PDB file of N, CA, C and O in Angstrom:
ATOM      1  N   UNK Y   1    -129.136  61.524 -80.916  1.00  0.00           N
ATOM      2  CA  UNK Y   1    -130.236  60.544 -81.189  1.00  0.00           C
ATOM      3  C   UNK Y   1    -130.320  60.577 -83.044  1.00  0.00           C
ATOM      4  O   UNK Y   1    -130.336  61.632 -83.154  1.00  0.00           O
ATOM      5  N   UNK Y   2    -130.281  59.431 -83.039  1.00  0.00           N
ATOM      6  CA  UNK Y   2    -130.445  59.385 -84.749  1.00  0.00           C
ATOM      7  C   UNK Y   2    -132.028  59.327 -85.172  1.00  0.00           C
ATOM      8  O   UNK Y   2    -133.101  59.026 -84.641  1.00  0.00           O
ATOM      9  N   UNK Y   3    -132.085  60.263 -85.961  1.00  0.00           N
ATOM     10  CA  UNK Y   3    -133.232  60.772 -86.644  1.00  0.00           C
ATOM     11  C   UNK Y   3    -133.815  59.655 -87.485  1.00  0.00           C
ATOM     12  O   UNK Y   3    -133.176  58.576 -88.376  1.00  0.00           O
ATOM     13  N   UNK Y   4    -135.171  59.233 -87.751  1.00  0.00           N
ATOM     14  CA  UNK Y   4    -135.848  58.705 -88.293  1.00  0.00           C
ATOM     15  C   UNK Y   4    -135.705  58.614 -90.016  1.00  0.00           C
ATOM     16  O   UNK Y   4    -135.848  60.233 -90.118  1.00  0.00           O
ATOM     17  N   UNK Y   5    -135.882  58.097 -90.801  1.00  0.00           N
ATOM     18  CA  UNK Y   5    -136.014  58.343 -92.498  1.00  0.00           C
ATOM     19  C   UNK Y   5    -136.871  57.115 -92.969  1.00  0.00           C
ATOM     20  O   UNK Y   5    -137.523  56.405 -92.409  1.00  0.00           O
ATOM     21  N   UNK Y   6    -137.222  57.840 -93.919  1.00  0.00           N
ATOM     22  CA  UNK Y   6    -138.152  57.174 -94.863  1.00  0.00           C
ATOM     23  C   UNK Y   6    -137.297  56.374 -95.744  1.00  0.00           C
ATOM     24  O   UNK Y   6    -136.204  56.965 -96.546  1.00  0.00           O
ATOM     25  N   UNK Y   7    -137.523  55.037 -96.284  1.00  0.00           N
ATOM     26  CA  UNK Y   7    -136.807  54.484 -97.218  1.00  0.00           C
ATOM     27  C   UNK Y   7    -137.671  53.720 -98.207  1.00  0.00           C
ATOM     28  O   UNK Y   7    -138.652  53.244 -97.852  1.00  0.00           O
ATOM     29  N   UNK Y   8    -137.393  53.876 -99.711  1.00  0.00           N
ATOM     30  CA  UNK Y   8    -138.223  53.162-100.432  1.00  0.00           C
ATOM     31  C   UNK Y   8    -136.898  52.356-101.056  1.00  0.00           C
ATOM     32  O   UNK Y   8    -136.211  52.412-101.662  1.00  0.00           O
ATOM     33  N   UNK Y   9    -137.664  51.071-101.637  1.00  0.00           N
ATOM     34  CA  UNK Y   9    -136.699  50.166-102.214  1.00  0.00           C
ATOM     35  C   UNK Y   9    -137.432  49.363-103.435  1.00  0.00           C
ATOM     36  O   UNK Y   9    -138.476  49.289-103.432  1.00  0.00           O
ATOM     37  N   UNK Y  10    -136.863  49.595-104.407  1.00  0.00           N
ATOM     38  CA  UNK Y  10    -137.306  49.208-105.822  1.00  0.00           C
ATOM     39  C   UNK Y  10    -136.629  47.873-106.180  1.00  0.00           C
ATOM     40  O   UNK Y  10    -135.550  47.375-105.686  1.00  0.00           O
ATOM     41  N   UNK Y  11    -137.279  46.935-106.923  1.00  0.00           N
ATOM     42  CA  UNK Y  11    -136.736  45.531-107.039  1.00  0.00           C
ATOM     43  C   UNK Y  11    -136.663  45.077-108.428  1.00  0.00           C
ATOM     44  O   UNK Y  11    -137.219  45.921-109.335  1.00  0.00           O
ATOM     45  N   UNK Y  12    -135.944  44.320-108.615  1.00  0.00           N
ATOM     46  CA  UNK Y  12    -135.473  43.738-110.316  1.00  0.00           C
ATOM     47  C   UNK Y  12    -136.686  42.736-110.554  1.00  0.00           C
ATOM     48  O   UNK Y  12    -136.947  42.386-110.112  1.00  0.00           O
ATOM     49  N   UNK Y  13    -136.958  43.538-111.916  1.00  0.00           N
ATOM     50  CA  UNK Y  13    -137.969  42.851-112.893  1.00  0.00           C
ATOM     51  C   UNK Y  13    -139.238  42.944-111.866  1.00  0.00           C
ATOM     52  O   UNK Y  13    -140.212  42.151-112.397  1.00  0.00           O
ATOM     53  N   UNK Y  14    -139.562  44.090-111.175  1.00  0.00           N
ATOM     54  CA  UNK Y  14    -140.588  44.351-110.570  1.00  0.00           C
ATOM     55  C   UNK Y  14    -140.995  45.807-110.694  1.00  0.00           C
ATOM     56  O   UNK Y  14    -140.055  46.318-110.347  1.00  0.00           O
ATOM     57  N   UNK Y  15    -142.080  46.306-111.102  1.00  0.00           N
ATOM     58  CA  UNK Y  15    -142.199  47.727-111.285  1.00  0.00           C
ATOM     59  C   UNK Y  15    -142.866  48.439-109.993  1.00  0.00           C
ATOM     60  O   UNK Y  15    -142.894  49.499-109.485  1.00  0.00           O
ATOM     61  N   UNK Y  16    -143.018  47.573-108.660  1.00  0.00           N
ATOM     62  CA  UNK Y  16    -143.606  48.222-107.552  1.00  0.00           C
ATOM     63  C   UNK Y  16    -142.404  48.302-106.700  1.00  0.00           C
ATOM     64  O   UNK Y  16    -141.717  47.765-106.804  1.00  0.00           O
ATOM     65  N   UNK Y  17    -142.900  49.323-105.654  1.00  0.00           N
ATOM     66  CA  UNK Y  17    -141.793  49.562-104.485  1.00  0.00           C
ATOM     67  C   UNK Y  17    -142.224  49.350-103.307  1.00  0.00           C
ATOM     68  O   UNK Y  17    -143.386  49.223-103.104  1.00  0.00           O
ATOM     69  N   UNK Y  18    -141.097  49.162-102.328  1.00  0.00           N
ATOM     70  CA  UNK Y  18    -141.689  48.901-100.640  1.00  0.00           C
ATOM     71  C   UNK Y  18    -141.310  50.254-100.281  1.00  0.00           C
ATOM     72  O   UNK Y  18    -139.938  50.630-100.414  1.00  0.00           O
ATOM     73  N   UNK Y  19    -142.290  51.069 -99.619  1.00  0.00           N
ATOM     74  CA  UNK Y  19    -142.049  51.895 -98.833  1.00  0.00           C
ATOM     75  C   UNK Y  19    -141.860  51.949 -97.657  1.00  0.00           C
ATOM     76  O   UNK Y  19    -143.125  51.316 -97.072  1.00  0.00           O
ATOM     77  N   UNK Y  20    -141.161  52.222 -96.473  1.00  0.00           N
ATOM     78  CA  UNK Y  20    -141.309  52.017 -95.045  1.00  0.00           C
ATOM     79  C   UNK Y  20    -140.859  53.374 -94.462  1.00  0.00           C
ATOM     80  O   UNK Y  20    -140.107  53.956 -95.047  1.00  0.00           O
ATOM     81  N   UNK Y  21    -142.030  53.727 -93.779  1.00  0.00           N
ATOM     82  CA  UNK Y  21    -141.848  55.293 -93.145  1.00  0.00           C
ATOM     83  C   UNK Y  21    -141.131  54.860 -91.562  1.00  0.00           C
ATOM     84  O   UNK Y  21    -141.618  54.198 -91.047  1.00  0.00           O
ATOM     85  N   UNK Y  22    -140.607  55.944 -91.368  1.00  0.00           N
ATOM     86  CA  UNK Y  22    -140.029  56.041 -89.588  1.00  0.00           C
ATOM     87  C   UNK Y  22    -139.159  55.112 -89.465  1.00  0.00           C
ATOM     88  O   UNK Y  22    -139.420  54.595 -88.303  1.00  0.00           O
ATOM     89  N   UNK Y  23    -138.089  54.922 -90.392  1.00  0.00           N
ATOM     90  CA  UNK Y  23    -137.295  53.796 -90.099  1.00  0.00           C
ATOM     91  C   UNK Y  23    -136.080  54.480 -89.105  1.00  0.00           C
ATOM     92  O   UNK Y  23    -135.561  55.312 -89.491  1.00  0.00           O
ATOM     93  N   UNK Y  24    -135.815  53.874 -88.135  1.00  0.00           N
ATOM     94  CA  UNK Y  24    -135.159  54.260 -87.177  1.00  0.00           C
ATOM     95  C   UNK Y  24    -133.597  53.873 -87.515  1.00  0.00           C
ATOM     96  O   UNK Y  24    -133.293  53.088 -88.097  1.00  0.00           O
ATOM     97  N   UNK Y  25    -132.601  54.632 -86.840  1.00  0.00           N
ATOM     98  CA  UNK Y  25    -131.049  54.040 -87.264  1.00  0.00           C
ATOM     99  C   UNK Y  25    -130.274  55.625 -88.140  1.00  0.00           C
ATOM    100  O   UNK Y  25    -128.972  55.572 -87.654  1.00  0.00           O
ATOM    101  N   UNK Y  26    -131.110  56.343 -88.661  1.00  0.00           N
ATOM    102  CA  UNK Y  26    -130.348  57.241 -89.817  1.00  0.00           C
ATOM    103  C   UNK Y  26    -129.333  56.864 -90.574  1.00  0.00           C
ATOM    104  O   UNK Y  26    -129.093  55.780 -91.071  1.00  0.00           O
ATOM    105  N   UNK Y  27    -128.040  57.688 -90.114  1.00  0.00           N
ATOM    106  CA  UNK Y  27    -126.808  57.157 -91.042  1.00  0.00           C
ATOM    107  C   UNK Y  27    -126.432  55.968 -90.731  1.00  0.00           C
ATOM    108  O   UNK Y  27    -125.660  55.203 -91.540  1.00  0.00           O
ATOM    109  N   UNK Y  28    -126.399  55.394 -89.439  1.00  0.00           N
ATOM    110  CA  UNK Y  28    -125.850  53.987 -89.098  1.00  0.00           C
ATOM    111  C   UNK Y  28    -126.596  53.046 -90.405  1.00  0.00           C
ATOM    112  O   UNK Y  28    -126.085  51.932 -90.706  1.00  0.00           O
ATOM    113  N   UNK Y  29    -127.904  52.939 -90.433  1.00  0.00           N
ATOM    114  CA  UNK Y  29    -128.773  52.183 -90.963  1.00  0.00           C
ATOM    115  C   UNK Y  29    -128.535  52.198 -92.440  1.00  0.00           C
ATOM    116  O   UNK Y  29    -128.487  50.894 -93.394  1.00  0.00           O
ATOM    117  N   UNK Y  30    -128.324  53.556 -92.957  1.00  0.00           N
ATOM    118  CA  UNK Y  30    -127.724  53.831 -94.506  1.00  0.00           C
ATOM    119  C   UNK Y  30    -126.520  53.189 -94.862  1.00  0.00           C
ATOM    120  O   UNK Y  30    -126.329  52.617 -95.384  1.00  0.00           O
ATOM    121  N   UNK Y  31    -125.633  53.238 -93.626  1.00  0.00           N
ATOM    122  CA  UNK Y  31    -124.470  52.402 -94.048  1.00  0.00           C
ATOM    123  C   UNK Y  31    -124.274  50.965 -94.108  1.00  0.00           C
ATOM    124  O   UNK Y  31    -123.776  50.459 -94.842  1.00  0.00           O
ATOM    125  N   UNK Y  32    -125.266  50.459 -93.222  1.00  0.00           N
ATOM    126  CA  UNK Y  32    -125.651  49.334 -93.173  1.00  0.00           C
ATOM    127  C   UNK Y  32    -126.183  48.586 -94.274  1.00  0.00           C
ATOM    128  O   UNK Y  32    -125.636  47.683 -94.820  1.00  0.00           O
ATOM    129  N   UNK Y  33    -127.171  49.413 -95.086  1.00  0.00           N
ATOM    130  CA  UNK Y  33    -127.800  48.879 -96.459  1.00  0.00           C
ATOM    131  C   UNK Y  33    -126.736  49.095 -97.511  1.00  0.00           C
ATOM    132  O   UNK Y  33    -126.824  48.007 -98.342  1.00  0.00           O
ATOM    133  N   UNK Y  34    -125.747  50.127 -97.421  1.00  0.00           N
ATOM    134  CA  UNK Y  34    -124.896  50.243 -98.393  1.00  0.00           C
ATOM    135  C   UNK Y  34    -123.945  49.226 -98.623  1.00  0.00           C
ATOM    136  O   UNK Y  34    -123.444  48.592 -99.490  1.00  0.00           O
ATOM    137  N   UNK Y  35    -123.641  48.435 -97.269  1.00  0.00           N
ATOM    138  CA  UNK Y  35    -122.159  47.614 -97.088  1.00  0.00           C
ATOM    139  C   UNK Y  35    -123.569  46.186 -97.725  1.00  0.00           C
ATOM    140  O   UNK Y  35    -122.519  45.528 -98.358  1.00  0.00           O
ATOM    141  N   UNK Y  36    -124.370  45.890 -97.245  1.00  0.00           N
ATOM    142  CA  UNK Y  36    -125.287  44.831 -97.890  1.00  0.00           C
ATOM    143  C   UNK Y  36    -124.973  45.012 -99.205  1.00  0.00           C
ATOM    144  O   UNK Y  36    -125.054  43.737 -99.994  1.00  0.00           O
ATOM    145  N   UNK Y  37    -125.333  46.031 -99.827  1.00  0.00           N
ATOM    146  CA  UNK Y  37    -125.845  46.068-101.342  1.00  0.00           C
ATOM    147  C   UNK Y  37    -124.308  45.890-101.915  1.00  0.00           C
ATOM    148  O   UNK Y  37    -124.283  45.247-103.190  1.00  0.00           O
ATOM    149  N   UNK Y  38    -123.238  46.414-101.526  1.00  0.00           N
ATOM    150  CA  UNK Y  38    -122.086  46.137-101.996  1.00  0.00           C
ATOM    151  C   UNK Y  38    -121.852  44.753-102.189  1.00  0.00           C
ATOM    152  O   UNK Y  38    -120.757  44.421-102.961  1.00  0.00           O
ATOM    153  N   UNK Y  39    -121.770  43.995-101.022  1.00  0.00           N
ATOM    154  CA  UNK Y  39    -121.405  42.442-100.881  1.00  0.00           C
ATOM    155  C   UNK Y  39    -122.460  41.724-101.868  1.00  0.00           C
ATOM    156  O   UNK Y  39    -122.113  40.536-102.334  1.00  0.00           O
ATOM    157  N   UNK Y  40    -123.597  42.147-101.975  1.00  0.00           N
ATOM    158  CA  UNK Y  40    -124.524  41.576-102.992  1.00  0.00           C
ATOM    159  C   UNK Y  40    -124.806  40.300-102.626  1.00  0.00           C
ATOM    160  O   UNK Y  40    -125.957  39.490-103.130  1.00  0.00           O
ATOM    161  N   UNK Y  41    -125.243  39.992-101.432  1.00  0.00           N
ATOM    162  CA  UNK Y  41    -125.457  38.736-100.611  1.00  0.00           C
ATOM    163  C   UNK Y  41    -126.053  39.149 -99.556  1.00  0.00           C
ATOM    164  O   UNK Y  41    -125.685  40.125 -98.780  1.00  0.00           O
ATOM    165  N   UNK Y  42    -126.977  38.342 -98.831  1.00  0.00           N
ATOM    166  CA  UNK Y  42    -127.657  38.561 -97.663  1.00  0.00           C
ATOM    167  C   UNK Y  42    -129.029  39.060 -97.580  1.00  0.00           C
ATOM    168  O   UNK Y  42    -129.731  39.199 -98.659  1.00  0.00           O
ATOM    169  N   UNK Y  43    -129.584  39.622 -96.569  1.00  0.00           N
ATOM    170  CA  UNK Y  43    -130.610  40.226 -96.322  1.00  0.00           C
ATOM    171  C   UNK Y  43    -130.656  41.403 -95.211  1.00  0.00           C
ATOM    172  O   UNK Y  43    -130.026  41.696 -94.445  1.00  0.00           O
ATOM    173  N   UNK Y  44    -131.342  42.350 -95.987  1.00  0.00           N
ATOM    174  CA  UNK Y  44    -131.649  43.812 -95.293  1.00  0.00           C
ATOM    175  C   UNK Y  44    -132.791  43.488 -94.345  1.00  0.00           C
ATOM    176  O   UNK Y  44    -133.946  43.328 -94.960  1.00  0.00           O
ATOM    177  N   UNK Y  45    -132.493  43.814 -92.870  1.00  0.00           N
ATOM    178  CA  UNK Y  45    -133.522  44.066 -92.071  1.00  0.00           C
ATOM    179  C   UNK Y  45    -133.970  45.444 -91.452  1.00  0.00           C
ATOM    180  O   UNK Y  45    -133.336  46.296 -91.285  1.00  0.00           O
ATOM    181  N   UNK Y  46    -135.312  45.997 -91.859  1.00  0.00           N
ATOM    182  CA  UNK Y  46    -135.662  47.057 -91.581  1.00  0.00           C
ATOM    183  C   UNK Y  46    -136.966  47.009 -90.404  1.00  0.00           C
ATOM    184  O   UNK Y  46    -137.692  45.969 -90.608  1.00  0.00           O
ATOM    185  N   UNK Y  47    -136.963  48.064 -89.915  1.00  0.00           N
ATOM    186  CA  UNK Y  47    -138.440  48.249 -88.991  1.00  0.00           C
ATOM    187  C   UNK Y  47    -138.834  49.373 -89.040  1.00  0.00           C
ATOM    188  O   UNK Y  47    -138.056  50.638 -88.714  1.00  0.00           O
ATOM    189  N   UNK Y  48    -140.362  49.446 -89.415  1.00  0.00           N
ATOM    190  CA  UNK Y  48    -140.951  50.763 -89.057  1.00  0.00           C
ATOM    191  C   UNK Y  48    -141.200  51.414 -87.789  1.00  0.00           C
ATOM    192  O   UNK Y  48    -140.955  50.780 -86.861  1.00  0.00           O
ATOM    193  N   UNK Y  49    -141.733  52.759 -87.837  1.00  0.00           N
ATOM    194  CA  UNK Y  49    -142.065  53.360 -86.636  1.00  0.00           C
ATOM    195  C   UNK Y  49    -143.275  52.709 -85.640  1.00  0.00           C
ATOM    196  O   UNK Y  49    -143.432  52.777 -84.845  1.00  0.00           O
ATOM    197  N   UNK Y  50    -143.992  51.659 -86.696  1.00  0.00           N
ATOM    198  CA  UNK Y  50    -145.260  50.800 -85.992  1.00  0.00           C
ATOM    199  C   UNK Y  50    -144.737  49.722 -85.502  1.00  0.00           C
ATOM    200  O   UNK Y  50    -145.663  49.157 -84.778  1.00  0.00           O
ATOM    201  N   UNK Y  51    -143.236  49.241 -85.695  1.00  0.00           N
ATOM    202  CA  UNK Y  51    -143.065  48.180 -84.949  1.00  0.00           C
ATOM    203  C   UNK Y  51    -142.722  46.991 -85.867  1.00  0.00           C
ATOM    204  O   UNK Y  51    -142.685  45.855 -85.957  1.00  0.00           O
ATOM    205  N   UNK Y  52    -143.465  47.286 -87.315  1.00  0.00           N
ATOM    206  CA  UNK Y  52    -143.394  45.840 -88.163  1.00  0.00           C
ATOM    207  C   UNK Y  52    -141.931  45.688 -88.739  1.00  0.00           C
ATOM    208  O   UNK Y  52    -141.245  46.617 -89.187  1.00  0.00           O
ATOM    209  N   UNK Y  53    -141.754  44.591 -89.050  1.00  0.00           N
ATOM    210  CA  UNK Y  53    -140.434  44.279 -89.624  1.00  0.00           C
ATOM    211  C   UNK Y  53    -140.572  43.582 -91.189  1.00  0.00           C
ATOM    212  O   UNK Y  53    -141.347  43.129 -91.370  1.00  0.00           O
ATOM    213  N   UNK Y  54    -139.269  44.245 -91.786  1.00  0.00           N
ATOM    214  CA  UNK Y  54    -139.562  43.812 -93.186  1.00  0.00           C
ATOM    215  C   UNK Y  54    -137.784  43.162 -93.269  1.00  0.00           C
ATOM    216  O   UNK Y  54    -137.164  43.823 -93.083  1.00  0.00           O
ATOM    217  N   UNK Y  55    -138.222  42.274 -94.169  1.00  0.00           N
ATOM    218  CA  UNK Y  55    -136.771  41.517 -94.523  1.00  0.00           C
ATOM    219  C   UNK Y  55    -136.450  41.426 -96.019  1.00  0.00           C
ATOM    220  O   UNK Y  55    -137.362  40.952 -96.658  1.00  0.00           O
ATOM    221  N   UNK Y  56    -135.526  41.999 -96.543  1.00  0.00           N
ATOM    222  CA  UNK Y  56    -135.266  42.146 -98.224  1.00  0.00           C
ATOM    223  C   UNK Y  56    -134.199  41.353 -98.411  1.00  0.00           C
ATOM    224  O   UNK Y  56    -133.143  41.730 -98.084  1.00  0.00           O
ATOM    225  N   UNK Y  57    -134.487  40.556 -99.436  1.00  0.00           N
ATOM    226  CA  UNK Y  57    -133.295  39.736-100.234  1.00  0.00           C
ATOM    227  C   UNK Y  57    -132.468  40.686-100.854  1.00  0.00           C
ATOM    228  O   UNK Y  57    -132.858  41.055-101.744  1.00  0.00           O
ATOM    229  N   UNK Y  58    -131.228  40.795-100.478  1.00  0.00           N
ATOM    230  CA  UNK Y  58    -130.467  41.691-101.503  1.00  0.00           C
ATOM    231  C   UNK Y  58    -130.142  41.715-102.700  1.00  0.00           C
ATOM    232  O   UNK Y  58    -130.162  42.598-103.612  1.00  0.00           O
ATOM    233  N   UNK Y  59    -130.311  40.426-103.286  1.00  0.00           N
ATOM    234  CA  UNK Y  59    -130.049  39.768-104.684  1.00  0.00           C
ATOM    235  C   UNK Y  59    -131.068  40.292-105.524  1.00  0.00           C
ATOM    236  O   UNK Y  59    -130.876  40.357-106.593  1.00  0.00           O
ATOM    237  N   UNK Y  60    -132.490  41.022-105.034  1.00  0.00           N
ATOM    238  CA  UNK Y  60    -133.253  41.385-105.824  1.00  0.00           C
ATOM    239  C   UNK Y  60    -133.587  42.461-105.386  1.00  0.00           C
ATOM    240  O   UNK Y  60    -134.604  43.207-106.218  1.00  0.00           O
ATOM    241  N   UNK Y  61    -132.850  43.571-104.980  1.00  0.00           N
ATOM    242  CA  UNK Y  61    -132.967  45.128-104.756  1.00  0.00           C
ATOM    243  C   UNK Y  61    -132.013  45.510-106.043  1.00  0.00           C
ATOM    244  O   UNK Y  61    -131.188  45.365-106.414  1.00  0.00           O
ATOM    245  N   UNK Y  62    -133.057  46.220-106.573  1.00  0.00           N
ATOM    246  CA  UNK Y  62    -132.359  47.411-108.032  1.00  0.00           C
ATOM    247  C   UNK Y  62    -131.924  48.787-107.341  1.00  0.00           C
ATOM    248  O   UNK Y  62    -131.067  49.198-108.138  1.00  0.00           O
ATOM    249  N   UNK Y  63    -132.541  49.262-106.463  1.00  0.00           N
ATOM    250  CA  UNK Y  63    -132.473  50.846-106.116  1.00  0.00           C
ATOM    251  C   UNK Y  63    -132.863  50.943-104.715  1.00  0.00           C
ATOM    252  O   UNK Y  63    -133.981  50.196-104.085  1.00  0.00           O
ATOM    253  N   UNK Y  64    -132.361  51.684-103.781  1.00  0.00           N
ATOM    254  CA  UNK Y  64    -132.642  52.061-102.364  1.00  0.00           C
ATOM    255  C   UNK Y  64    -132.935  53.787-102.485  1.00  0.00           C
ATOM    256  O   UNK Y  64    -131.768  54.351-102.688  1.00  0.00           O
ATOM    257  N   UNK Y  65    -133.881  54.291-102.124  1.00  0.00           N
ATOM    258  CA  UNK Y  65    -133.799  55.568-102.058  1.00  0.00           C
ATOM    259  C   UNK Y  65    -134.278  56.109-100.400  1.00  0.00           C
ATOM    260  O   UNK Y  65    -134.818  55.486-100.023  1.00  0.00           O
ATOM    261  N   UNK Y  66    -133.372  56.918 -99.891  1.00  0.00           N
ATOM    262  CA  UNK Y  66    -133.574  57.252 -98.513  1.00  0.00           C
ATOM    263  C   UNK Y  66    -134.034  58.663 -98.424  1.00  0.00           C
ATOM    264  O   UNK Y  66    -133.668  59.508 -99.301  1.00  0.00           O
ATOM    265  N   UNK Y  67    -134.516  59.212 -97.227  1.00  0.00           N
ATOM    266  CA  UNK Y  67    -134.754  60.507 -97.144  1.00  0.00           C
ATOM    267  C   UNK Y  67    -135.133  60.993 -95.816  1.00  0.00           C
ATOM    268  O   UNK Y  67    -135.840  59.896 -94.935  1.00  0.00           O
ATOM    269  N   UNK Y  68    -135.342  62.123 -95.282  1.00  0.00           N
ATOM    270  CA  UNK Y  68    -135.769  62.731 -94.174  1.00  0.00           C
ATOM    271  C   UNK Y  68    -137.354  62.342 -93.868  1.00  0.00           C
ATOM    272  O   UNK Y  68    -138.036  62.537 -94.895  1.00  0.00           O
ATOM    273  N   UNK Y  69    -137.755  62.291 -92.610  1.00  0.00           N
ATOM    274  CA  UNK Y  69    -139.030  62.149 -92.392  1.00  0.00           C
ATOM    275  C   UNK Y  69    -139.582  63.392 -92.499  1.00  0.00           C
ATOM    276  O   UNK Y  69    -139.095  64.213 -92.034  1.00  0.00           O
ATOM    277  N   UNK Y  70    -140.480  63.636 -93.338  1.00  0.00           N
ATOM    278  CA  UNK Y  70    -141.304  65.166 -93.459  1.00  0.00           C
ATOM    279  C   UNK Y  70    -142.423  64.984 -92.754  1.00  0.00           C
ATOM    280  O   UNK Y  70    -143.332  64.079 -92.746  1.00  0.00           O
ATOM    281  N   UNK Y  71    -142.990  66.271 -92.453  1.00  0.00           N
ATOM    282  CA  UNK Y  71    -144.324  66.637 -91.682  1.00  0.00           C
ATOM    283  C   UNK Y  71    -145.155  66.048 -93.292  1.00  0.00           C
ATOM    284  O   UNK Y  71    -145.023  66.734 -94.340  1.00  0.00           O
ATOM    285  N   UNK Y  72    -146.339  65.199 -92.988  1.00  0.00           N
ATOM    286  CA  UNK Y  72    -147.268  65.039 -93.801  1.00  0.00           C
ATOM    287  C   UNK Y  72    -148.350  66.072 -93.832  1.00  0.00           C
ATOM    288  O   UNK Y  72    -149.074  66.355 -92.771  1.00  0.00           O
ATOM    289  N   UNK Y  73    -148.364  66.845 -94.783  1.00  0.00           N
ATOM    290  CA  UNK Y  73    -149.614  67.676 -94.875  1.00  0.00           C
ATOM    291  C   UNK Y  73    -151.228  67.329 -95.430  1.00  0.00           C
ATOM    292  O   UNK Y  73    -150.899  66.707 -96.499  1.00  0.00           O
ATOM    293  N   UNK Y  74    -151.707  67.557 -94.822  1.00  0.00           N
ATOM    294  CA  UNK Y  74    -153.293  67.546 -95.424  1.00  0.00           C
ATOM    295  C   UNK Y  74    -154.233  68.431 -95.729  1.00  0.00           C
ATOM    296  O   UNK Y  74    -154.177  69.562 -95.078  1.00  0.00           O
ATOM    297  N   UNK Y  75    -154.686  68.726 -97.047  1.00  0.00           N
ATOM    298  CA  UNK Y  75    -155.610  70.139 -97.085  1.00  0.00           C
ATOM    299  C   UNK Y  75    -155.028  70.730 -97.947  1.00  0.00           C
ATOM    300  O   UNK Y  75    -153.915  70.255 -98.785  1.00  0.00           O
ATOM    301  N   UNK Y  76    -155.315  71.817 -98.195  1.00  0.00           N
ATOM    302  CA  UNK Y  76    -154.940  72.598 -99.707  1.00  0.00           C
ATOM    303  C   UNK Y  76    -153.954  73.710 -98.807  1.00  0.00           C
ATOM    304  O   UNK Y  76    -153.987  74.723 -97.862  1.00  0.00           O
ATOM    305  N   UNK Y  77    -152.651  73.582 -99.530  1.00  0.00           N
ATOM    306  CA  UNK Y  77    -151.401  74.633 -98.971  1.00  0.00           C
ATOM    307  C   UNK Y  77    -150.617  75.075-100.061  1.00  0.00           C
ATOM    308  O   UNK Y  77    -150.615  74.524-101.220  1.00  0.00           O
ATOM    309  N   UNK Y  78    -150.460  76.369 -99.972  1.00  0.00           N
ATOM    310  CA  UNK Y  78    -150.010  77.117-100.916  1.00  0.00           C
ATOM    311  C   UNK Y  78    -148.245  77.088-101.418  1.00  0.00           C
ATOM    312  O   UNK Y  78    -147.668  76.880-100.604  1.00  0.00           O
TER     313      UNK Y  78
END
């Protein structure tokens, strides 16, 4: 089973980021994003764990950061 991951996308000429949590697909999705970025054209399609879809135009992407989904801790931890 492919583990979900968190993806953060930064955009050209914009200081804001798009953060998408619990994206399914794991390494296959990461390879798909890398191929789209290498081609420099097209649209990246992502869906989060809640079923919301995101379409991102590749020509506007400055960077993509991926990471494993970690447990969200609430409260005071040492």
